mmCIF file of C-alpha atoms and ligand atoms in Angstrom:
data_model
loop_
_atom_site.group_PDB
_atom_site.id
_atom_site.type_symbol
_atom_site.label_atom_id
_atom_site.label_comp_id
_atom_site.label_asym_id
_atom_site.label_seq_id
_atom_site.Cartn_x
_atom_site.Cartn_y
_atom_site.Cartn_z
ATOM 1 C CA UNK A 1 -70.994 -67.911 -15.661
ATOM 2 C CA UNK A 2 -67.607 -68.020 -14.097
ATOM 3 C CA UNK A 3 -65.597 -71.215 -14.874
ATOM 4 C CA UNK A 4 -61.982 -71.807 -13.405
ATOM 5 C CA UNK A 5 -58.872 -71.985 -15.915
ATOM 6 C CA UNK A 6 -56.792 -74.886 -15.489
ATOM 7 C CA UNK A 7 -53.400 -73.526 -15.409
ATOM 8 C CA UNK A 8 -50.267 -75.441 -16.415
ATOM 9 C CA UNK A 9 -46.923 -73.631 -15.426
ATOM 10 C CA UNK A 10 -43.192 -74.526 -15.857
ATOM 11 C CA UNK A 11 -40.012 -73.855 -18.041
ATOM 12 C CA UNK A 12 -40.901 -74.518 -21.568
ATOM 13 C CA UNK A 13 -44.455 -75.515 -20.729
ATOM 14 C CA UNK A 14 -45.911 -73.805 -23.907
ATOM 15 C CA UNK A 15 -43.934 -76.959 -26.068
ATOM 16 C CA UNK A 16 -47.295 -78.739 -25.148
ATOM 17 C CA UNK A 17 -49.045 -76.811 -27.651
ATOM 18 C CA UNK A 18 -47.537 -79.100 -30.142
ATOM 19 C CA UNK A 19 -49.639 -81.937 -29.207
ATOM 20 C CA UNK A 20 -53.017 -80.123 -29.846
ATOM 21 C CA UNK A 21 -55.018 -82.198 -31.903
ATOM 22 C CA UNK A 22 -56.752 -81.075 -35.178
ATOM 23 C CA UNK A 23 -56.523 -77.947 -37.218
ATOM 24 C CA UNK A 24 -54.801 -75.199 -35.058
ATOM 25 C CA UNK A 25 -54.855 -71.478 -35.701
ATOM 26 C CA UNK A 26 -52.279 -69.623 -33.587
ATOM 27 C CA UNK A 27 -52.917 -66.125 -33.102
ATOM 28 C CA UNK A 28 -49.830 -64.163 -32.106
ATOM 29 C CA UNK A 29 -47.654 -61.452 -33.063
ATOM 30 C CA UNK A 30 -44.093 -61.121 -34.870
ATOM 31 C CA UNK A 31 -41.760 -60.783 -31.538
ATOM 32 C CA UNK A 32 -43.560 -63.432 -29.306
ATOM 33 C CA UNK A 33 -43.774 -65.968 -32.255
ATOM 34 C CA UNK A 34 -40.141 -65.422 -32.973
ATOM 35 C CA UNK A 35 -39.185 -66.172 -29.159
ATOM 36 C CA UNK A 36 -41.680 -69.177 -29.161
ATOM 37 C CA UNK A 37 -40.286 -70.569 -32.342
ATOM 38 C CA UNK A 38 -36.495 -70.463 -31.155
ATOM 39 C CA UNK A 39 -37.523 -72.889 -28.011
ATOM 40 C CA UNK A 40 -39.803 -74.716 -29.737
ATOM 41 C CA UNK A 41 -40.594 -75.429 -33.586
ATOM 42 C CA UNK A 42 -44.369 -75.933 -34.250
ATOM 43 C CA UNK A 43 -46.192 -75.279 -37.243
ATOM 44 C CA UNK A 44 -49.573 -75.043 -36.639
ATOM 45 C CA UNK A 45 -51.891 -75.207 -39.909
ATOM 46 C CA UNK A 46 -52.729 -71.611 -39.380
ATOM 47 C CA UNK A 47 -50.517 -68.734 -38.011
ATOM 48 C CA UNK A 48 -52.327 -65.015 -37.875
ATOM 49 C CA UNK A 49 -50.460 -61.967 -36.996
ATOM 50 C CA UNK A 50 -52.615 -59.547 -34.704
ATOM 51 C CA UNK A 51 -52.424 -56.025 -36.151
ATOM 52 C CA UNK A 52 -54.684 -53.976 -34.007
ATOM 53 C CA UNK A 53 -57.963 -54.442 -31.682
ATOM 54 C CA UNK A 54 -60.255 -52.336 -33.835
ATOM 55 C CA UNK A 55 -63.446 -53.996 -33.827
ATOM 56 C CA UNK A 56 -63.696 -53.780 -37.605
ATOM 57 C CA UNK A 57 -60.205 -55.781 -37.899
ATOM 58 C CA UNK A 58 -61.859 -58.388 -35.764
ATOM 59 C CA UNK A 59 -65.285 -58.776 -37.505
ATOM 60 C CA UNK A 60 -63.217 -59.082 -40.705
ATOM 61 C CA UNK A 61 -60.711 -61.634 -39.375
ATOM 62 C CA UNK A 62 -63.776 -63.559 -37.739
ATOM 63 C CA UNK A 63 -65.382 -63.495 -41.482
ATOM 64 C CA UNK A 64 -62.623 -64.595 -43.295
ATOM 65 C CA UNK A 65 -60.631 -67.135 -40.980
ATOM 66 C CA UNK A 66 -60.625 -70.689 -42.417
ATOM 67 C CA UNK A 67 -62.729 -73.282 -40.609
ATOM 68 C CA UNK A 68 -60.278 -74.472 -37.479
ATOM 69 C CA UNK A 69 -60.632 -77.101 -34.440
ATOM 70 C CA UNK A 70 -58.662 -74.724 -31.727
ATOM 71 C CA UNK A 71 -57.506 -71.221 -31.330
ATOM 72 C CA UNK A 72 -54.332 -70.659 -29.556
ATOM 73 C CA UNK A 73 -53.715 -67.177 -28.348
ATOM 74 C CA UNK A 74 -49.744 -66.573 -27.885
ATOM 75 C CA UNK A 75 -48.365 -63.430 -26.988
ATOM 76 C CA UNK A 76 -49.468 -60.481 -24.953
ATOM 77 C CA UNK A 77 -53.290 -58.887 -24.047
ATOM 78 C CA UNK A 78 -54.183 -58.171 -27.645
ATOM 79 C CA UNK A 79 -53.201 -61.801 -28.686
ATOM 80 C CA UNK A 80 -54.901 -63.211 -25.799
ATOM 81 C CA UNK A 81 -58.062 -60.960 -26.821
ATOM 82 C CA UNK A 82 -58.248 -61.839 -30.557
ATOM 83 C CA UNK A 83 -58.114 -65.518 -29.471
ATOM 84 C CA UNK A 84 -60.608 -65.102 -27.307
ATOM 85 C CA UNK A 85 -63.030 -63.286 -29.805
ATOM 86 C CA UNK A 86 -62.626 -65.903 -32.390
ATOM 87 C CA UNK A 87 -63.643 -68.583 -29.881
ATOM 88 C CA UNK A 88 -66.508 -66.927 -28.527
ATOM 89 C CA UNK A 89 -67.654 -66.386 -31.990
ATOM 90 C CA UNK A 90 -66.968 -69.771 -33.235
ATOM 91 C CA UNK A 91 -67.638 -71.494 -29.977
ATOM 92 C CA UNK A 92 -64.484 -73.653 -30.277
ATOM 93 C CA UNK A 93 -61.938 -74.590 -27.662
ATOM 94 C CA UNK A 94 -59.057 -72.190 -26.834
ATOM 95 C CA UNK A 95 -55.967 -72.226 -25.278
ATOM 96 C CA UNK A 96 -54.157 -69.099 -24.040
ATOM 97 C CA UNK A 97 -50.152 -68.999 -23.659
ATOM 98 C CA UNK A 98 -49.222 -65.271 -22.546
ATOM 99 C CA UNK A 99 -45.948 -64.068 -23.281
ATOM 100 C CA UNK A 100 -45.970 -61.662 -20.884
ATOM 101 C CA UNK A 101 -47.938 -60.826 -17.593
ATOM 102 C CA UNK A 102 -48.668 -56.984 -18.019
ATOM 103 C CA UNK A 103 -52.513 -57.222 -18.303
ATOM 104 C CA UNK A 104 -55.166 -59.548 -16.810
ATOM 105 C CA UNK A 105 -56.276 -60.651 -20.730
ATOM 106 C CA UNK A 106 -55.480 -64.258 -20.325
ATOM 107 C CA UNK A 107 -57.869 -64.447 -17.228
ATOM 108 C CA UNK A 108 -60.961 -62.146 -17.727
ATOM 109 C CA UNK A 109 -64.222 -63.045 -19.788
ATOM 110 C CA UNK A 110 -64.248 -59.439 -21.656
ATOM 111 C CA UNK A 111 -62.386 -58.715 -24.648
ATOM 112 C CA UNK A 112 -61.045 -55.263 -25.123
ATOM 113 C CA UNK A 113 -61.510 -53.749 -28.493
ATOM 114 C CA UNK A 114 -61.382 -50.220 -29.993
ATOM 115 C CA UNK A 115 -64.182 -48.415 -31.493
ATOM 116 C CA UNK A 116 -63.037 -45.001 -32.581
ATOM 117 C CA UNK A 117 -60.078 -44.898 -30.684
ATOM 118 C CA UNK A 118 -61.558 -45.753 -27.344
ATOM 119 C CA UNK A 119 -61.610 -48.938 -25.596
ATOM 120 C CA UNK A 120 -65.081 -50.935 -25.190
ATOM 121 C CA UNK A 121 -65.626 -54.362 -23.863
ATOM 122 C CA UNK A 122 -67.411 -57.042 -25.754
ATOM 123 C CA UNK A 123 -68.020 -61.059 -25.294
ATOM 124 C CA UNK A 124 -67.940 -63.540 -22.688
ATOM 125 C CA UNK A 125 -65.642 -66.330 -22.499
ATOM 126 C CA UNK A 126 -63.761 -67.368 -19.564
ATOM 127 C CA UNK A 127 -60.426 -68.691 -20.502
ATOM 128 C CA UNK A 128 -60.369 -72.463 -19.586
ATOM 129 C CA UNK A 129 -56.805 -73.449 -20.668
ATOM 130 C CA UNK A 130 -53.868 -71.630 -19.645
ATOM 131 C CA UNK A 131 -50.020 -72.155 -20.417
ATOM 132 C CA UNK A 132 -47.709 -70.363 -18.287
ATOM 133 C CA UNK A 133 -44.576 -70.828 -19.831
ATOM 134 C CA UNK A 134 -41.791 -69.095 -17.729
ATOM 135 C CA UNK A 135 -38.965 -69.248 -20.510
ATOM 136 C CA UNK A 136 -41.384 -67.427 -22.965
ATOM 137 C CA UNK A 137 -42.488 -64.851 -20.313
ATOM 138 C CA UNK A 138 -39.043 -63.991 -18.668
ATOM 139 C CA UNK A 139 -37.799 -62.899 -21.910
ATOM 140 C CA UNK A 140 -40.400 -60.171 -21.947
ATOM 141 C CA UNK A 141 -39.059 -56.762 -20.576
ATOM 142 C CA UNK A 142 -39.082 -57.077 -17.098
ATOM 143 C CA UNK A 143 -40.726 -53.301 -16.176
ATOM 144 C CA UNK A 144 -43.769 -54.841 -18.527
ATOM 145 C CA UNK A 145 -44.230 -58.085 -16.510
ATOM 146 C CA UNK A 146 -43.849 -56.062 -13.255
ATOM 147 C CA UNK A 147 -46.545 -53.580 -14.456
ATOM 148 C CA UNK A 148 -49.290 -56.426 -14.226
ATOM 149 C CA UNK A 149 -49.145 -56.202 -10.469
ATOM 150 C CA UNK A 150 -50.940 -52.401 -10.568
ATOM 151 C CA UNK A 151 -54.148 -54.264 -11.107
ATOM 152 C CA UNK A 152 -53.710 -55.936 -7.769
ATOM 153 C CA UNK A 153 -51.921 -53.230 -5.965
ATOM 154 C CA UNK A 154 -54.978 -51.082 -7.170
ATOM 155 C CA UNK A 155 -57.122 -53.046 -4.428
ATOM 156 C CA UNK A 156 -55.600 -50.682 -2.110
ATOM 157 C CA UNK A 157 -57.460 -47.535 -3.120
ATOM 158 C CA UNK A 158 -60.254 -49.391 -4.717
ATOM 159 C CA UNK A 159 -61.332 -50.808 -1.352
ATOM 160 C CA UNK A 160 -61.343 -47.462 0.378
ATOM 161 C CA UNK A 161 -63.602 -45.973 -2.384
ATOM 162 C CA UNK A 162 -66.287 -48.930 -2.213
ATOM 163 C CA UNK A 163 -66.370 -48.462 1.885
ATOM 164 C CA UNK A 164 -66.480 -44.565 1.289
ATOM 165 C CA UNK A 165 -69.497 -45.586 -1.253
ATOM 166 C CA UNK A 166 -71.056 -47.855 1.166
ATOM 167 C CA UNK A 167 -70.760 -45.252 4.001
ATOM 168 C CA UNK A 168 -71.817 -41.942 2.071
ATOM 169 C CA UNK A 169 -74.051 -43.405 -0.595
ATOM 170 C CA UNK A 170 -75.446 -46.402 0.644
ATOM 171 C CA UNK A 171 -73.984 -48.522 -2.070
ATOM 172 C CA UNK A 172 -74.060 -52.230 -1.653
ATOM 173 C CA UNK A 173 -71.051 -53.670 -0.180
ATOM 174 C CA UNK A 174 -69.947 -57.357 0.264
ATOM 175 C CA UNK A 175 -67.691 -57.868 3.033
ATOM 176 C CA UNK A 176 -66.515 -61.122 2.228
ATOM 177 C CA UNK A 177 -65.317 -60.064 -1.435
ATOM 178 C CA UNK A 178 -63.475 -56.933 0.521
ATOM 179 C CA UNK A 179 -61.655 -59.523 2.588
ATOM 180 C CA UNK A 180 -60.704 -61.833 -0.237
ATOM 181 C CA UNK A 181 -59.587 -58.847 -2.171
ATOM 182 C CA UNK A 182 -57.456 -57.513 0.869
ATOM 183 C CA UNK A 183 -56.068 -61.120 1.301
ATOM 184 C CA UNK A 184 -54.837 -60.592 -2.687
ATOM 185 C CA UNK A 185 -53.143 -57.251 -1.669
ATOM 186 C CA UNK A 186 -51.401 -59.045 1.301
ATOM 187 C CA UNK A 187 -50.054 -61.757 -0.851
ATOM 188 C CA UNK A 188 -48.726 -59.368 -3.327
ATOM 189 C CA UNK A 189 -46.896 -57.818 -0.570
ATOM 190 C CA UNK A 190 -45.266 -61.039 0.733
ATOM 191 C CA UNK A 191 -44.393 -61.887 -2.741
ATOM 192 C CA UNK A 192 -43.200 -58.354 -3.622
ATOM 193 C CA UNK A 193 -39.428 -59.331 -4.380
ATOM 194 C CA UNK A 194 -40.280 -62.273 -6.459
ATOM 195 C CA UNK A 195 -42.247 -59.956 -8.796
ATOM 196 C CA UNK A 196 -39.455 -57.628 -8.730
ATOM 197 C CA UNK A 197 -37.165 -60.259 -10.048
ATOM 198 C CA UNK A 198 -40.016 -61.587 -12.565
ATOM 199 C CA UNK A 199 -38.964 -65.264 -10.878
ATOM 200 C CA UNK A 200 -41.350 -68.156 -11.723
ATOM 201 C CA UNK A 201 -42.556 -67.573 -8.290
ATOM 202 C CA UNK A 202 -43.038 -64.071 -9.028
ATOM 203 C CA UNK A 203 -45.056 -64.782 -12.284
ATOM 204 C CA UNK A 204 -47.247 -67.573 -10.194
ATOM 205 C CA UNK A 205 -48.084 -65.004 -8.021
ATOM 206 C CA UNK A 206 -49.111 -62.440 -10.379
ATOM 207 C CA UNK A 207 -51.322 -65.329 -12.431
ATOM 208 C CA UNK A 208 -52.897 -66.718 -9.603
ATOM 209 C CA UNK A 209 -53.910 -63.212 -8.046
ATOM 210 C CA UNK A 210 -55.292 -62.546 -11.125
ATOM 211 C CA UNK A 211 -57.100 -65.406 -11.151
ATOM 212 C CA UNK A 212 -58.757 -64.875 -7.687
ATOM 213 C CA UNK A 213 -59.455 -61.607 -8.513
ATOM 214 C CA UNK A 214 -61.291 -62.236 -11.551
ATOM 215 C CA UNK A 215 -63.125 -64.990 -9.614
ATOM 216 C CA UNK A 216 -64.524 -62.967 -6.799
ATOM 217 C CA UNK A 217 -65.289 -60.009 -9.072
ATOM 218 C CA UNK A 218 -67.311 -62.443 -11.690
ATOM 219 C CA UNK A 219 -69.327 -63.640 -8.516
ATOM 220 C CA UNK A 220 -69.809 -59.920 -7.103
ATOM 221 C CA UNK A 221 -70.901 -58.850 -10.833
ATOM 222 C CA UNK A 222 -68.427 -55.527 -10.229
ATOM 223 C CA UNK A 223 -64.680 -55.012 -10.178
ATOM 224 C CA UNK A 224 -65.488 -52.274 -7.324
ATOM 225 C CA UNK A 225 -62.806 -54.449 -5.035
ATOM 226 C CA UNK A 226 -59.901 -53.728 -7.564
ATOM 227 C CA UNK A 227 -61.121 -50.790 -9.407
ATOM 228 C CA UNK A 228 -61.360 -47.309 -7.797
ATOM 229 C CA UNK A 229 -59.839 -43.533 -8.267
ATOM 230 C CA UNK A 230 -56.474 -44.747 -9.232
ATOM 231 C CA UNK A 231 -58.254 -46.147 -12.457
ATOM 232 C CA UNK A 232 -59.907 -42.643 -12.614
ATOM 233 C CA UNK A 233 -56.399 -40.953 -13.021
ATOM 234 C CA UNK A 234 -55.441 -43.697 -15.684
ATOM 235 C CA UNK A 235 -58.690 -43.261 -17.763
ATOM 236 C CA UNK A 236 -58.098 -39.308 -16.906
ATOM 237 C CA UNK A 237 -54.396 -39.304 -18.342
ATOM 238 C CA UNK A 238 -55.492 -41.048 -21.551
ATOM 239 C CA UNK A 239 -58.560 -39.031 -22.060
ATOM 240 C CA UNK A 240 -56.191 -35.790 -21.768
ATOM 241 C CA UNK A 241 -53.131 -36.967 -23.725
ATOM 242 C CA UNK A 242 -54.746 -38.959 -26.426
ATOM 243 C CA UNK A 243 -51.266 -41.236 -25.910
ATOM 244 C CA UNK A 244 -50.892 -44.827 -25.444
ATOM 245 C CA UNK A 245 -49.423 -45.919 -22.022
ATOM 246 C CA UNK A 246 -48.631 -49.089 -20.460
ATOM 247 C CA UNK A 247 -51.869 -49.511 -18.127
ATOM 248 C CA UNK A 248 -49.952 -50.737 -15.109
ATOM 249 C CA UNK A 249 -48.218 -47.619 -15.125
ATOM 250 C CA UNK A 250 -50.940 -45.257 -15.358
ATOM 251 C CA UNK A 251 -52.920 -47.330 -12.499
ATOM 252 C CA UNK A 252 -49.083 -47.088 -10.351
ATOM 253 C CA UNK A 253 -49.578 -43.051 -10.543
ATOM 254 C CA UNK A 254 -53.178 -43.382 -9.748
ATOM 255 C CA UNK A 255 -52.385 -45.283 -6.616
ATOM 256 C CA UNK A 256 -49.561 -42.784 -5.414
ATOM 257 C CA UNK A 257 -51.689 -39.672 -6.060
ATOM 258 C CA UNK A 258 -55.133 -41.159 -4.845
ATOM 259 C CA UNK A 259 -53.953 -42.792 -1.684
ATOM 260 C CA UNK A 260 -52.761 -39.328 -0.674
ATOM 261 C CA UNK A 261 -55.972 -37.927 -1.491
ATOM 262 C CA UNK A 262 -57.534 -40.357 0.603
ATOM 263 C CA UNK A 263 -54.851 -40.087 3.348
ATOM 264 C CA UNK A 264 -54.507 -43.838 3.227
ATOM 265 C CA UNK A 265 -51.336 -45.142 3.876
ATOM 266 C CA UNK A 266 -49.658 -43.536 1.198
ATOM 267 C CA UNK A 267 -46.072 -44.098 2.197
ATOM 268 C CA UNK A 268 -46.775 -47.725 2.797
ATOM 269 C CA UNK A 269 -48.205 -48.334 -1.031
ATOM 270 C CA UNK A 270 -45.409 -45.988 -2.584
ATOM 271 C CA UNK A 271 -43.136 -48.344 -0.755
ATOM 272 C CA UNK A 272 -44.760 -51.589 -1.832
ATOM 273 C CA UNK A 273 -44.736 -50.280 -5.491
ATOM 274 C CA UNK A 274 -40.942 -49.523 -5.153
ATOM 275 C CA UNK A 275 -40.212 -52.999 -3.793
ATOM 276 C CA UNK A 276 -42.420 -54.432 -7.022
ATOM 277 C CA UNK A 277 -40.926 -52.021 -9.415
ATOM 278 C CA UNK A 278 -43.813 -50.269 -10.424
ATOM 279 C CA UNK A 279 -43.637 -47.212 -12.384
ATOM 280 C CA UNK A 280 -45.693 -44.717 -10.724
ATOM 281 C CA UNK A 281 -43.691 -41.747 -12.221
ATOM 282 C CA UNK A 282 -44.743 -42.955 -15.836
ATOM 283 C CA UNK A 283 -41.889 -42.614 -18.102
ATOM 284 C CA UNK A 284 -42.817 -40.245 -21.187
ATOM 285 C CA UNK A 285 -45.662 -37.854 -18.430
ATOM 286 C CA UNK A 286 -44.191 -34.424 -17.552
ATOM 287 C CA UNK A 287 -44.889 -32.895 -14.222
ATOM 288 C CA UNK A 288 -47.399 -30.553 -15.964
ATOM 289 C CA UNK A 289 -49.325 -33.377 -17.558
ATOM 290 C CA UNK A 290 -49.725 -35.057 -14.064
ATOM 291 C CA UNK A 291 -50.631 -31.510 -12.561
ATOM 292 C CA UNK A 292 -53.647 -31.141 -15.466
ATOM 293 C CA UNK A 293 -54.806 -34.763 -14.690
ATOM 294 C CA UNK A 294 -55.450 -34.189 -11.015
ATOM 295 C CA UNK A 295 -56.730 -30.438 -11.870
ATOM 296 C CA UNK A 296 -59.309 -31.935 -14.001
ATOM 297 C CA UNK A 297 -59.817 -35.126 -12.421
ATOM 298 C CA UNK A 298 -63.030 -34.031 -10.652
ATOM 299 C CA UNK A 299 -64.911 -32.645 -13.637
ATOM 300 C CA UNK A 300 -63.621 -35.783 -15.668
ATOM 301 C CA UNK A 301 -65.636 -37.925 -13.180
ATOM 302 C CA UNK A 302 -68.769 -36.144 -13.281
ATOM 303 C CA UNK A 303 -68.511 -35.946 -17.153
ATOM 304 C CA UNK A 304 -68.064 -39.601 -17.452
ATOM 305 C CA UNK A 305 -70.481 -40.273 -14.691
ATOM 306 C CA UNK A 306 -68.159 -43.043 -13.257
ATOM 307 C CA UNK A 307 -68.529 -44.751 -9.843
ATOM 308 C CA UNK A 308 -68.381 -42.851 -6.356
ATOM 309 C CA UNK A 309 -64.706 -42.122 -5.030
ATOM 310 C CA UNK A 310 -62.882 -39.883 -2.849
ATOM 311 C CA UNK A 311 -62.776 -37.404 -6.053
ATOM 312 C CA UNK A 312 -66.381 -36.892 -5.170
ATOM 313 C CA UNK A 313 -66.039 -36.543 -1.429
ATOM 314 C CA UNK A 314 -62.624 -34.876 -1.150
ATOM 315 C CA UNK A 315 -61.907 -31.799 -3.146
ATOM 316 C CA UNK A 316 -58.420 -31.689 -5.058
ATOM 317 C CA UNK A 317 -57.117 -27.928 -4.068
ATOM 318 C CA UNK A 318 -54.195 -26.545 -5.818
ATOM 319 C CA UNK A 319 -51.979 -27.023 -2.774
ATOM 320 C CA UNK A 320 -52.583 -30.771 -2.907
ATOM 321 C CA UNK A 321 -51.686 -30.875 -6.574
ATOM 322 C CA UNK A 322 -48.506 -28.852 -6.102
ATOM 323 C CA UNK A 323 -47.447 -31.330 -3.074
ATOM 324 C CA UNK A 324 -48.222 -34.208 -4.680
ATOM 325 C CA UNK A 325 -46.627 -33.325 -7.950
ATOM 326 C CA UNK A 326 -43.731 -32.193 -5.786
ATOM 327 C CA UNK A 327 -43.461 -35.410 -4.000
ATOM 328 C CA UNK A 328 -43.884 -37.656 -7.416
ATOM 329 C CA UNK A 329 -40.950 -35.874 -8.983
ATOM 330 C CA UNK A 330 -38.712 -35.453 -5.890
HETATM 331 ZN ZN1 ZN B 1 -57.200 -51.940 -14.732
#
């Protein structure tokens, strides 16, 4: 069941954590914890440093953690997800204070865990209390905070694929959810310069758009309105290279390439990504790797049995790959 979170945002808002009653377990990482401690001295009863998101790690943490009254997740996606895991398993209250807005983990009910190096999702716990501390978040690298907007910009190509699946495969389509998603994309467009600056309004925009996206996807029971072929590009790149990337960078690459395959306002979406500062020319990805990712994309989507998308309806030709890679690296 979807539950709307209470969100408190402001400069230094995380200082409010000091007021938590009972034994608190803070789940964090060395860098965000140090940044937070520099602005607010608070010693919770227990502090746990997150190492990784392997399922074994989470299970042994849950088995060995002492009893506590409240769990606080302070940090990026892994810290928020580890706190969610503990709150879900122990059935206790949770407060999340993201130190970066690069992923939607502080808003979603699912927990991304790694089993044999691939990501699967477990759990079902909607965060109810969120503290958005501008001071904390603005100390993270700007490009990583901007990357959070990719999972909202992805609505552009995802809605195209959803309508395509409706028209060509008779897939269930919800015009209201599609409209709600489009409104989020328009809101992102209107606030692009604030997102680029990572201003308080830019941070609030990303958090609020995540909140809206999580809500309409929860009611729909699917992430169709924000997950289309652009995500397939991201998944295939990880599959091919076996390297780790910033999720938003790969989704931005997917937006750049798949909006062209869709012949869907590709210049407009590239311009929007420029205004936001999304890195569709992913750092540390070569032109050769982008070409290989596109050439193998059709085969990858059939093998991984993903949702219907432009990749199924439009052949990815050698000419398309050449032109797209040239445009990307021009
Ligand atoms: Zn995503």
